[in-house]
XYZ file of C-alpha atoms in Angstrom:
582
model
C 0.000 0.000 0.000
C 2.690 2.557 1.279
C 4.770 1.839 -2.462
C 1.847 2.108 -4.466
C 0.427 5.506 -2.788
C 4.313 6.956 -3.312
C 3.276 8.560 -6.985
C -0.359 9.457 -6.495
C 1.429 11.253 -2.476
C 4.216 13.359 -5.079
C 1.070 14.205 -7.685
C -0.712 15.412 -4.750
C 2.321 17.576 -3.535
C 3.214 18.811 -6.978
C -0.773 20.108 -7.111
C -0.225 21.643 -3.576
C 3.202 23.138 -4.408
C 1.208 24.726 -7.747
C -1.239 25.858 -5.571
C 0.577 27.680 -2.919
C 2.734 29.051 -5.846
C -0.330 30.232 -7.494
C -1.780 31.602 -4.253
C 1.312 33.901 -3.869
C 1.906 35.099 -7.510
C -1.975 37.368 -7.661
C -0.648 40.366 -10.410
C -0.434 43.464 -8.562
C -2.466 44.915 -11.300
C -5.660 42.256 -10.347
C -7.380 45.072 -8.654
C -7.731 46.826 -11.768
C -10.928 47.094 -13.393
C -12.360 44.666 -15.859
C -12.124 46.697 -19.131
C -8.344 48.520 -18.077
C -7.269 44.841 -17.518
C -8.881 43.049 -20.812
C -7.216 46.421 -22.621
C -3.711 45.748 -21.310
C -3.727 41.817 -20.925
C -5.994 40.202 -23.436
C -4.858 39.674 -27.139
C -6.765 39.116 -30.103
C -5.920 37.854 -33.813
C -5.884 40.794 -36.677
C -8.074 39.415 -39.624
C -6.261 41.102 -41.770
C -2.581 40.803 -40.715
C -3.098 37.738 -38.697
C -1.047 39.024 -35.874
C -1.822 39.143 -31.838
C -3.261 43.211 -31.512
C -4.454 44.400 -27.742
C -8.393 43.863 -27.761
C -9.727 47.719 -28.238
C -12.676 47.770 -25.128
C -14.961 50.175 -26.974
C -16.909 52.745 -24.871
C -20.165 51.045 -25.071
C -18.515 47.714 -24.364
C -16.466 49.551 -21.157
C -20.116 50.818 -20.003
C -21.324 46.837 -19.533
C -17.954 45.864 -17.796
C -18.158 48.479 -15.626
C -22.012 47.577 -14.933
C -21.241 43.991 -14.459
C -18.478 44.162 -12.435
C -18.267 47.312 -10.083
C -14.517 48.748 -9.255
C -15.701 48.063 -5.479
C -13.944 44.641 -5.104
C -15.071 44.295 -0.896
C -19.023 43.958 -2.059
C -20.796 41.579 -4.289
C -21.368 41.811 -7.684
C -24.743 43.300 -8.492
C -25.537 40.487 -11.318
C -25.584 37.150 -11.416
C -26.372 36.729 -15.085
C -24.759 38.707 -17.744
C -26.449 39.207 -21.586
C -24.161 40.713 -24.817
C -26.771 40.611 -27.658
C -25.906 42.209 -30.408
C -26.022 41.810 -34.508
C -23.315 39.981 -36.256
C -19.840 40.706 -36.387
C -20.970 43.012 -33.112
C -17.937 41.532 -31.226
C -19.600 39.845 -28.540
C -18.684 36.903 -28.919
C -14.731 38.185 -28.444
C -16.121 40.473 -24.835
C -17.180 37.415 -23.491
C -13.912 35.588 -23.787
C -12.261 39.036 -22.706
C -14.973 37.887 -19.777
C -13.733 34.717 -18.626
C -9.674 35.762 -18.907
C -10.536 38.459 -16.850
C -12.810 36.659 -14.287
C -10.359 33.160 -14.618
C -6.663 35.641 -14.488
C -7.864 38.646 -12.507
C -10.565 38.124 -10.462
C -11.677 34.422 -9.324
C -10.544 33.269 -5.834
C -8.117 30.383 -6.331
C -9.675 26.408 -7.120
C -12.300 28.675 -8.568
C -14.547 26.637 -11.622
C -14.928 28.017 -15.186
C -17.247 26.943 -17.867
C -17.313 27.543 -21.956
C -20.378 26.237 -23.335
C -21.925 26.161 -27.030
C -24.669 23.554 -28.758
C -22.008 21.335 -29.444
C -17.932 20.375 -28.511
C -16.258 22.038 -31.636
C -18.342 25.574 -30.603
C -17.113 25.480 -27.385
C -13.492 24.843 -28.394
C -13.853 27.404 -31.377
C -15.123 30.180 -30.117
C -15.037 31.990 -26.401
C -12.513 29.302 -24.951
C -10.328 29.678 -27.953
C -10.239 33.085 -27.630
C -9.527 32.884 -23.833
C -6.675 30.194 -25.448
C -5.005 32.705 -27.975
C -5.053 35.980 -25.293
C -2.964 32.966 -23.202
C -0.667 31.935 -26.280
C -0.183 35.442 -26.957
C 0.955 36.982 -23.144
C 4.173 36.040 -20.934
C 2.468 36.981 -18.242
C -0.802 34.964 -18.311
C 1.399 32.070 -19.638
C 3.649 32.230 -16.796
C 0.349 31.774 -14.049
C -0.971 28.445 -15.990
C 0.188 25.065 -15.296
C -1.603 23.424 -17.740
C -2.624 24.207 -20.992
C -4.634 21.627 -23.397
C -6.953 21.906 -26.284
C -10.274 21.897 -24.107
C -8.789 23.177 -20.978
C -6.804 25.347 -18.910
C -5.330 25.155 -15.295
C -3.721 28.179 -13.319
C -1.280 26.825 -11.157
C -3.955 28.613 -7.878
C -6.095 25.581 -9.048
C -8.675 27.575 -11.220
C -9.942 25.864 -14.522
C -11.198 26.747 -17.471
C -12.978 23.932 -19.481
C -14.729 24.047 -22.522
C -18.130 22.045 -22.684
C -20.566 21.011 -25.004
C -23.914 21.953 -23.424
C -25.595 19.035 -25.582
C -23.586 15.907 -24.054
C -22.461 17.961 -20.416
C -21.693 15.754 -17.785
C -21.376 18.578 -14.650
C -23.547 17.415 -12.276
C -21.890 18.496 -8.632
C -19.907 21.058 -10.096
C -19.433 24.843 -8.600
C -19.162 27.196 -11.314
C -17.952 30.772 -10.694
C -18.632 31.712 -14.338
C -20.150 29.741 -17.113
C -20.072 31.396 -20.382
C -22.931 30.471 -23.034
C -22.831 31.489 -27.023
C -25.545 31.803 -29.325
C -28.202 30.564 -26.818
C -31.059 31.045 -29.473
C -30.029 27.633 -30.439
C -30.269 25.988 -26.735
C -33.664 24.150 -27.750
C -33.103 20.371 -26.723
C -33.748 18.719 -23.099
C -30.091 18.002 -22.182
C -28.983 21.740 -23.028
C -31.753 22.878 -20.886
C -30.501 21.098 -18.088
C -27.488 22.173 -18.390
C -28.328 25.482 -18.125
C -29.932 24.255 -15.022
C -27.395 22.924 -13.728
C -25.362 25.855 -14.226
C -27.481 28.092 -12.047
C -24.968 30.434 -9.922
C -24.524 28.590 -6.282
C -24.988 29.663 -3.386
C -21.664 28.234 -1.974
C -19.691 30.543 -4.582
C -19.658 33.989 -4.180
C -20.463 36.343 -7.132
C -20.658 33.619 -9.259
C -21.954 34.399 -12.880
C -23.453 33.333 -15.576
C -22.573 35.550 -18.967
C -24.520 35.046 -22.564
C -23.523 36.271 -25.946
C -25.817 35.644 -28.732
C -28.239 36.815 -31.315
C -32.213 36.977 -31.014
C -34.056 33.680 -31.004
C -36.588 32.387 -33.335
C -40.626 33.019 -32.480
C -41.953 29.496 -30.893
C -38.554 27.981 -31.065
C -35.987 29.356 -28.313
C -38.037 29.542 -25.199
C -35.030 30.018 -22.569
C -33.550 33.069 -24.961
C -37.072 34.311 -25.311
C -38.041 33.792 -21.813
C -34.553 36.268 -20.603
C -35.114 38.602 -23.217
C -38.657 39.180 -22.428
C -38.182 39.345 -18.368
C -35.053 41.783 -19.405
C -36.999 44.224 -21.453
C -40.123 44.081 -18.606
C -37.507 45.518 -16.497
C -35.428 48.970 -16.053
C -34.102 49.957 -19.579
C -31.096 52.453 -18.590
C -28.896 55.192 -20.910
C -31.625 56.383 -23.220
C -29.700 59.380 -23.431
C -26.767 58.299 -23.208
C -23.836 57.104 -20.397
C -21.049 57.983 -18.503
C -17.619 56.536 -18.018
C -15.275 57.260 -15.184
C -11.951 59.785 -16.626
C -9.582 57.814 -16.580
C -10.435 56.024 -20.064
C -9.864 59.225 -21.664
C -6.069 58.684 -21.614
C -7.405 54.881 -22.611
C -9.100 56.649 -25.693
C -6.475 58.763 -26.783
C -4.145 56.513 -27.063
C -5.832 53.628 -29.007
C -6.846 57.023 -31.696
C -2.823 57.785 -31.625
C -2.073 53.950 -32.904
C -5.049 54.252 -35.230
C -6.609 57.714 -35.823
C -9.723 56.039 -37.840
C -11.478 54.779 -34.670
C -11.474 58.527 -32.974
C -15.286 58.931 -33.887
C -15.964 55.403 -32.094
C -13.267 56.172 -29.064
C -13.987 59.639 -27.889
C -16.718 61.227 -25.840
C -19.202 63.953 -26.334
C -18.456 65.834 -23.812
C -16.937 66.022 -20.212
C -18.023 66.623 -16.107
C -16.922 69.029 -14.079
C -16.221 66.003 -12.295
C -13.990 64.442 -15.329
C -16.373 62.345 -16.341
C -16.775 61.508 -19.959
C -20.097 61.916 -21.417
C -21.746 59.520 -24.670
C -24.560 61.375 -25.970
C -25.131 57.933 -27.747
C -28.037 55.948 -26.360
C -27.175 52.329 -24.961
C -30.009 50.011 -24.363
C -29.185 48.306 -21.268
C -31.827 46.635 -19.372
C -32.168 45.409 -15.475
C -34.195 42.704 -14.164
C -33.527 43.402 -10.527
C -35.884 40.028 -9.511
C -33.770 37.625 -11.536
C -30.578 39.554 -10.711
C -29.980 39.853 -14.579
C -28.632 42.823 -16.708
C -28.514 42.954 -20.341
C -27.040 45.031 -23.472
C -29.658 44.209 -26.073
C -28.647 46.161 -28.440
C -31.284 46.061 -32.241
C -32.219 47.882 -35.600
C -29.393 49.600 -37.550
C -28.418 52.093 -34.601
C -26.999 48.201 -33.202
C -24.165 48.654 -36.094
C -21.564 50.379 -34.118
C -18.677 48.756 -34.949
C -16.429 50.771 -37.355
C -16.522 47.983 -39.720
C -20.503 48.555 -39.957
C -20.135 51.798 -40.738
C -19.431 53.566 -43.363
C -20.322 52.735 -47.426
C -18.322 49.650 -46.902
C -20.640 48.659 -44.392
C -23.827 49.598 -46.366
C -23.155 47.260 -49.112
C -22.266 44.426 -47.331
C -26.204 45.218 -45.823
C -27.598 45.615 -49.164
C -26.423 42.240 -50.317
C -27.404 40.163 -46.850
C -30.916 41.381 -47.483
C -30.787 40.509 -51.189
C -29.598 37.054 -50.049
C -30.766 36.026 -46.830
C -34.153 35.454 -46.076
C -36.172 37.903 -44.571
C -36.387 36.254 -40.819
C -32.322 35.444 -41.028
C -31.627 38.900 -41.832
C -33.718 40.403 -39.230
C -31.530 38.137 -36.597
C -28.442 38.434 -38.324
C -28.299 42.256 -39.102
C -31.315 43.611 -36.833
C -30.883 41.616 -33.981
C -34.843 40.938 -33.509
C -36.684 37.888 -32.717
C -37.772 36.032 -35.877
C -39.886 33.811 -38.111
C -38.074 30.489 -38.574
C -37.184 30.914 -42.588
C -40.090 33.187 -43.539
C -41.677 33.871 -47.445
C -40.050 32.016 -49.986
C -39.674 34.554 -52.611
C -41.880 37.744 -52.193
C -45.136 37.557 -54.302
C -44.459 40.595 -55.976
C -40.897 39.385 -57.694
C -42.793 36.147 -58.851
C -46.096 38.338 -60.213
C -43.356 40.815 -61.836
C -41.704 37.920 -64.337
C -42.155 37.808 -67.721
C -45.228 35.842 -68.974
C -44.603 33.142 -71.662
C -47.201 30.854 -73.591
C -48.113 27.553 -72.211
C -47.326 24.425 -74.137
C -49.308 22.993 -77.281
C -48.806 20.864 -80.320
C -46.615 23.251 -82.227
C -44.022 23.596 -79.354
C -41.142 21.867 -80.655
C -38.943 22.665 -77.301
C -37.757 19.937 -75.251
C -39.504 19.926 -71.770
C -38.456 18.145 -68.449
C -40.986 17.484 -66.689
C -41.240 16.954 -62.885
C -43.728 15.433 -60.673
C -44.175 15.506 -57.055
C -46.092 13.004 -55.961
C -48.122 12.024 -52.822
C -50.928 9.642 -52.296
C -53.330 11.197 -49.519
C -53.565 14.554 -47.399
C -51.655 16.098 -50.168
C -51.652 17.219 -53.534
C -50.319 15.923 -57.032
C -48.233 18.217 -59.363
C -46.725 17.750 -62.861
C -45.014 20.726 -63.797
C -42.907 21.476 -67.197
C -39.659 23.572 -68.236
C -38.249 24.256 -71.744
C -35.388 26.435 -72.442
C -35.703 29.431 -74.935
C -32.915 31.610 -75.436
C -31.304 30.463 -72.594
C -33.715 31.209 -70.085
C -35.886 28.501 -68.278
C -39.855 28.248 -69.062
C -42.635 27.006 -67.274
C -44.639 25.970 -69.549
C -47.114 23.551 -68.218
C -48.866 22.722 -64.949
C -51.049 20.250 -63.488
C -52.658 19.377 -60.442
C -54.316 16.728 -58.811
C -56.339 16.956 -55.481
C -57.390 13.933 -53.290
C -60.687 12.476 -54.587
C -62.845 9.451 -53.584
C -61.860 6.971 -55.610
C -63.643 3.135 -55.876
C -60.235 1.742 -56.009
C -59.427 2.764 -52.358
C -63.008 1.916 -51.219
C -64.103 5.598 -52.064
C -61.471 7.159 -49.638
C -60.104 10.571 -50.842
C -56.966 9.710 -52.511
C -54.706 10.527 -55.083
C -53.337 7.670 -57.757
C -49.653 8.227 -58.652
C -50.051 6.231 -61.679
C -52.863 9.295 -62.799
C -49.272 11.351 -63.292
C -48.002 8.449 -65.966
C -51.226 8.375 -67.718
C -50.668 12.380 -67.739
C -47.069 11.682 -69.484
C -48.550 9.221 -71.845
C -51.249 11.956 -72.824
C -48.568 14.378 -72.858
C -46.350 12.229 -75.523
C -48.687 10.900 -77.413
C -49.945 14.738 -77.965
C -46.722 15.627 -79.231
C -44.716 17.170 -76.331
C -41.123 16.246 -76.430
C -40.073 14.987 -72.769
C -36.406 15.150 -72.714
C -36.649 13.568 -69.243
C -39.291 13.558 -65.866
C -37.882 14.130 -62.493
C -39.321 12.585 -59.711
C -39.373 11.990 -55.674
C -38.669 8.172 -55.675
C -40.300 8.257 -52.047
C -43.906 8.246 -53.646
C -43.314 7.315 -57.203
C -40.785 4.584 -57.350
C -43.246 1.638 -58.852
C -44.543 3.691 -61.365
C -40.985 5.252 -62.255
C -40.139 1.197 -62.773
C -43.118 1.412 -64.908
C -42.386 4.584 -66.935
C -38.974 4.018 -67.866
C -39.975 0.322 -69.022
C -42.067 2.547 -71.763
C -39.156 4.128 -72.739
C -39.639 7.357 -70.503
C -36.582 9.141 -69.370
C -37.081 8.775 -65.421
C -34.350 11.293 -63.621
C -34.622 10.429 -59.283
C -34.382 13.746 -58.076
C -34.119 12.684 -53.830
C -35.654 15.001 -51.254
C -32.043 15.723 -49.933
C -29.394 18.144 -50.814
C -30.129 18.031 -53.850
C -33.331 19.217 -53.373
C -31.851 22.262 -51.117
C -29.368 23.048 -53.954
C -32.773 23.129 -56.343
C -34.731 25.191 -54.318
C -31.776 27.920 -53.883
C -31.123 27.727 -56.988
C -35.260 28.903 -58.186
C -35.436 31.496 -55.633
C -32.319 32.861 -56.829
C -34.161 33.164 -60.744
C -36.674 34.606 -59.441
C -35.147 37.245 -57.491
C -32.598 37.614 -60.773
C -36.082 38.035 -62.795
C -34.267 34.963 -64.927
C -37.271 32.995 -65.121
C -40.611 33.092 -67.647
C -43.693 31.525 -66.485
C -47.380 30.974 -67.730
C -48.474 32.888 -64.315
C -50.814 29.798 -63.818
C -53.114 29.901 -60.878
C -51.442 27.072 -58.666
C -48.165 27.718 -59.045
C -49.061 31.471 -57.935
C -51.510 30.344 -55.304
C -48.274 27.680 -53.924
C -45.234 31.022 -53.933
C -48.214 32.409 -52.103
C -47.819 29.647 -49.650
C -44.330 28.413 -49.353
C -42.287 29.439 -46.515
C -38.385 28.737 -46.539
C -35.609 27.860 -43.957
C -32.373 27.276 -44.039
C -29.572 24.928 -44.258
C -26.204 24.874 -44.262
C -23.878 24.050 -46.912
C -21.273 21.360 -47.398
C -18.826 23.820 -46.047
C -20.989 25.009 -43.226
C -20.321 28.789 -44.816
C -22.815 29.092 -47.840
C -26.463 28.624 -47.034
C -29.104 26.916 -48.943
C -32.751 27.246 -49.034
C -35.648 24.817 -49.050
C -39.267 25.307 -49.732
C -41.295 24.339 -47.154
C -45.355 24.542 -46.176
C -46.720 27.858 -45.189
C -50.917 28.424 -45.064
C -50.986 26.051 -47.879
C -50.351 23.763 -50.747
C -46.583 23.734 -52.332
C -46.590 20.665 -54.578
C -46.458 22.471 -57.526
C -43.430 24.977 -56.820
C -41.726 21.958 -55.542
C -42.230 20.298 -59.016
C -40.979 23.802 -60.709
C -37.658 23.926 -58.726
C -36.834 20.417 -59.623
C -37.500 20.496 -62.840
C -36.017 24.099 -63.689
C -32.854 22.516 -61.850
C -32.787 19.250 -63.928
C -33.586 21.458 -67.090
C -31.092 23.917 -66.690
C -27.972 21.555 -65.151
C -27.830 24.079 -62.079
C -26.562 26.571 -64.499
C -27.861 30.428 -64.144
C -29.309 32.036 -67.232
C -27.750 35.026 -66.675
C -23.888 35.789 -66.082
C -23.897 36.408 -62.386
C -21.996 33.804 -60.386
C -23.310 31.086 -58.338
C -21.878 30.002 -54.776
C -19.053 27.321 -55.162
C -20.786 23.953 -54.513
C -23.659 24.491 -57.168
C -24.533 22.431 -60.163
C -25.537 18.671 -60.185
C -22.724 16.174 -59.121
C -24.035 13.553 -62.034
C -25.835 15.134 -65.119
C -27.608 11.884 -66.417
C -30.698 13.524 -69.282
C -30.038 11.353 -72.273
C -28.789 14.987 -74.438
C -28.416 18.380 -73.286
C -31.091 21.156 -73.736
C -28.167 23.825 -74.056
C -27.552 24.383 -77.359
C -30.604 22.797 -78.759
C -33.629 24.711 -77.339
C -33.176 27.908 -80.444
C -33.163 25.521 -83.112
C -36.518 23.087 -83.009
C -35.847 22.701 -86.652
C -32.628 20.213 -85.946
C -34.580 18.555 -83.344
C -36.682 16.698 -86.384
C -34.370 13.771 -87.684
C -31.858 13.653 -84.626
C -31.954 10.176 -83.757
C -29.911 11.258 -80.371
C -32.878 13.765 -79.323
C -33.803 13.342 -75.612
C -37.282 12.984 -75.526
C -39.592 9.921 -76.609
């Protein structure tokens, strides 16, 4: 027993010798406050130079510090919950790692616990902890007060951690948290990250423990625990409507971040000045106190939210102009506005689709090559066959049909709807003269009579409700909005953009988004038919010069012929044995 406690007794000593060592090295400066120690010990990366610059504590940003954690060391703090909201690229996700150097370097008594959470591991690690991890890499001094320093973690040598947790697969039951730090908690929505939350709430045990958010507004219905602190935040005292104070001494602070870099002087300096040396922002700050749930928040919304200098400026009002041309309408009311939200929102606006150029509907004498596409259900749902030729370039709808459920003898007189209608449709269709170069289809609801469509010689493309379908629907509402598109201005397919909502998706890269339609008030079937036949029609490929996002265009083009440089000329269609269409 004696022999085999020997390494476990010198691990235990080496912790105690840390910890005594720890104990006696507090920096003399730890009695500074919050933002005059993030400015002078925490370190952030330049995007454009990619070096380690001092973090510049902006005066509204100072204001919140100060609020959160009063000079006055010998009383409590006055919060324990902390909220940055702000729009993106606001820099709060950056103040609340500032947050937890501070609180873990400067201010927590020694064995004190510190959490990083986010929805999942790679969050955690990639956002506030890592920049608590870089301000470490980056200074001697806070370097020289850790004992351990690993991808997910960090130990002072006074026995203080800093871990970084997923808030999805925590496992923190018993622990004593003197600050957790959460990001984006809009997207907090399942069980286990509610109980985590939970579990984080500030003990008793551990004084002036905190809990500090950064995020954007949640979605209506969706994020209740965002929802729930915004709401009880904005019930309570809203302070600085015009304007706030900040104690003198972060004038010389001012001027000296607008000698290094004379561009930020409109951002830096104040208004005015006290008798009393106080500096005065005439700039309202919307800072909110809920004294009963001991919470204060900066919830800062709308454009006056753009304060950054990098918002500013004609710079900054293009990069607007093209999120709201891109994003839809609920994303860039999150993003950019920072306001509660509609999941997704309106497809495409009515107006844009009403405002596209009409064409004629097929008949006999149409010699284009169509794809047709067909999305098919067999009860509680519609029927569509919808068709797409290419003239001068540009995609065509030029046919629509759809079926409704209807009592039928062959299901005992329920209401359905036969799949096998759409076929005797195509059949119609071909025997009438249309030229099908190929029909898409959903093989979830159509696969038996695909089987049966291609054995009479139709040219059957799967089209797969997945990413494909995503790329598909982007692609459309992207048309549309380019005015790239004709249509017959049909009564469904106007009554279903009338209807279809959208949300999001990521990408393969997890940078570009795509879009998919979805069910709003009603019916879609027949704008879901449009998108994937304009996509199989068109290979992905815009009519018009602009660009597309990298990652768009099918991965496996498999019509029988192109319709690219066939669609002006009908004439050369007539004795082309290789012609794609039956």
């Amino acid at each position: 027993m004696l022999s085999g406690a020997t390494s476990n007794d010198s691990l235990l000593c080496r912790a105690a010798r840390d910890l005594r060592a720890g104990l006696a090295s507090e920096p003399s400066e730890a009695r500074l406050p919050a933002w005059r120690w993030i400015a002078e010990h925490f370190r952030t990366k330049d995007a454009n130079t990619g070096k380690a610059v001092p973090y510049v504590v902006f005066p509204w940003y100072a204001r919140v510090l100060l609020d959160l954690f009063p000079d006055d060391r010998s009383s409590d703090l006055p919060y324990s919950l902390g909220v940055i909201s702000t729009t993106k690229k606001g820099g709060k996700t950056t103040l609340n790692g500032a947050i937890a150097a501070y609180l873990a370097f400067a201010r927590a008594p020694a064995a004190s616990e510190l959490y990083v959470f986010a929805n999942s591991q790679e969050q955690s690690v990639g956002r506030v902890f890592a920049a608590v991890k870089y301000a470490v890499d980056m200074s001697q001094a806070l370097r020289d007060m850790c004992a351990v320093r690993l991808e997910t973690s960090i130990r002072l040598r006074n026995g203080t951690t800093v871990k970084a947790q997923a808030a999805m697969h925590a496992n923190i039951a018993g622990s004593n948290p003197y600050y957790s730090g959460w990001t984006e908690l809009w997207g907090y929505v399942h069980p286990s990250e509610q109980r985590a939350w939970d579990e984080m709430t500030p003990p008793p045990t551990v004084r002036n423990a905190i809990r500090v958010v950064d995020t954007y507004a949640g979605y209506e219905g969706e994020s209740a625990l965002l929802n729930g602190i915004e709401d009880r935040l904005k019930a309570g005292e809203r302070l600085y409507d015009d304007g706030y104070t900040l104690p003198g001494e972060y004038m010389d602070y001012a001027q000296a971040v607008v000698a290094a870099s004379s561009e930020l002087e409109p951002f830096m300096m104040p208004d005015d000045r006290k008798g009393t040396g106080e500096l005065i922002y005439d700039t309202p700050l919307p800072c909110y106190v809920d004294a009963a749930g001991r919470a204060y928040g900066l919830w800062d919304e709308g454009e006056e939210a753009r304060r950054m200098p990098w918002q500013q400026g004609e710079r900054g009002k293009q990069y607007y102009r093209e999120q709201e041309e891109n994003l839809l309408p609920g994303s860039f009311q999150r993003f950019h506005l920072n306001r509660r939200a509609k999941r997704g929102g309106q497809y495409v606006p009515v107006m844009d689709w009403q405002m596209l150029e009409a064409c004629d509907p097929w008949d006999e004498s149409d010699h284009h090559p169509v794809v047709l596409a067909v999305d098919a259900a067999t009860h509680d749902d519609h029927m569509a066959l919808v068709g797409v030729r290419r003239v001068g370039g540009v995609p065509e709808e030029c046919y629509v049909r759809v079926w409704e459920p209807q009592a039928d003898p062959r299901a005992k007189g329920r209401a359905v709807i036969a799949p096998s209608d759409a076929l005797s449709e195509l059949v119609r269709l071909r025997d009438a003269g249309m030229r099908i170069a190929a029909v898409a289809y959903d093989p979830y609801q159509f696969h038996d009579v695909a089987l049966k469509a291609a054995s009479e010689g139709f040219n059957m493309v799967e089209f797969p409700q997945g990413g494909r379908r995503a790329l598909a629907d982007t692609y459309l509402r992207q048309l549309i909005a380019s005015g790239s598109l004709r249509h017959t201005h049909a009564a469904a397919l106007g009554a279903a953009v009338e209807s279809a909502d959208a949300i999001e998706e990521k990408g393969r890269t997890g940078d570009e988004k795509k879009i998919r339609i979805v069910k709003g008030a009603g019916k879609v079937d027949p704008l879901v038919a449009l998108s994937m036949a304009v996509w199989t029609a068109t290979e992905g490929v815009a009519a018009d010069p602009s660009p597309l996002p990298e990652g768009f265009g099918p991965s496996d083009w498999i019509m029988s012929g192109s319709m690219n440089d066939r669609d002006d000329d009908p004439v050369r269609w007539e004795d082309d044995d290789d012609a794609p269409y039956m």
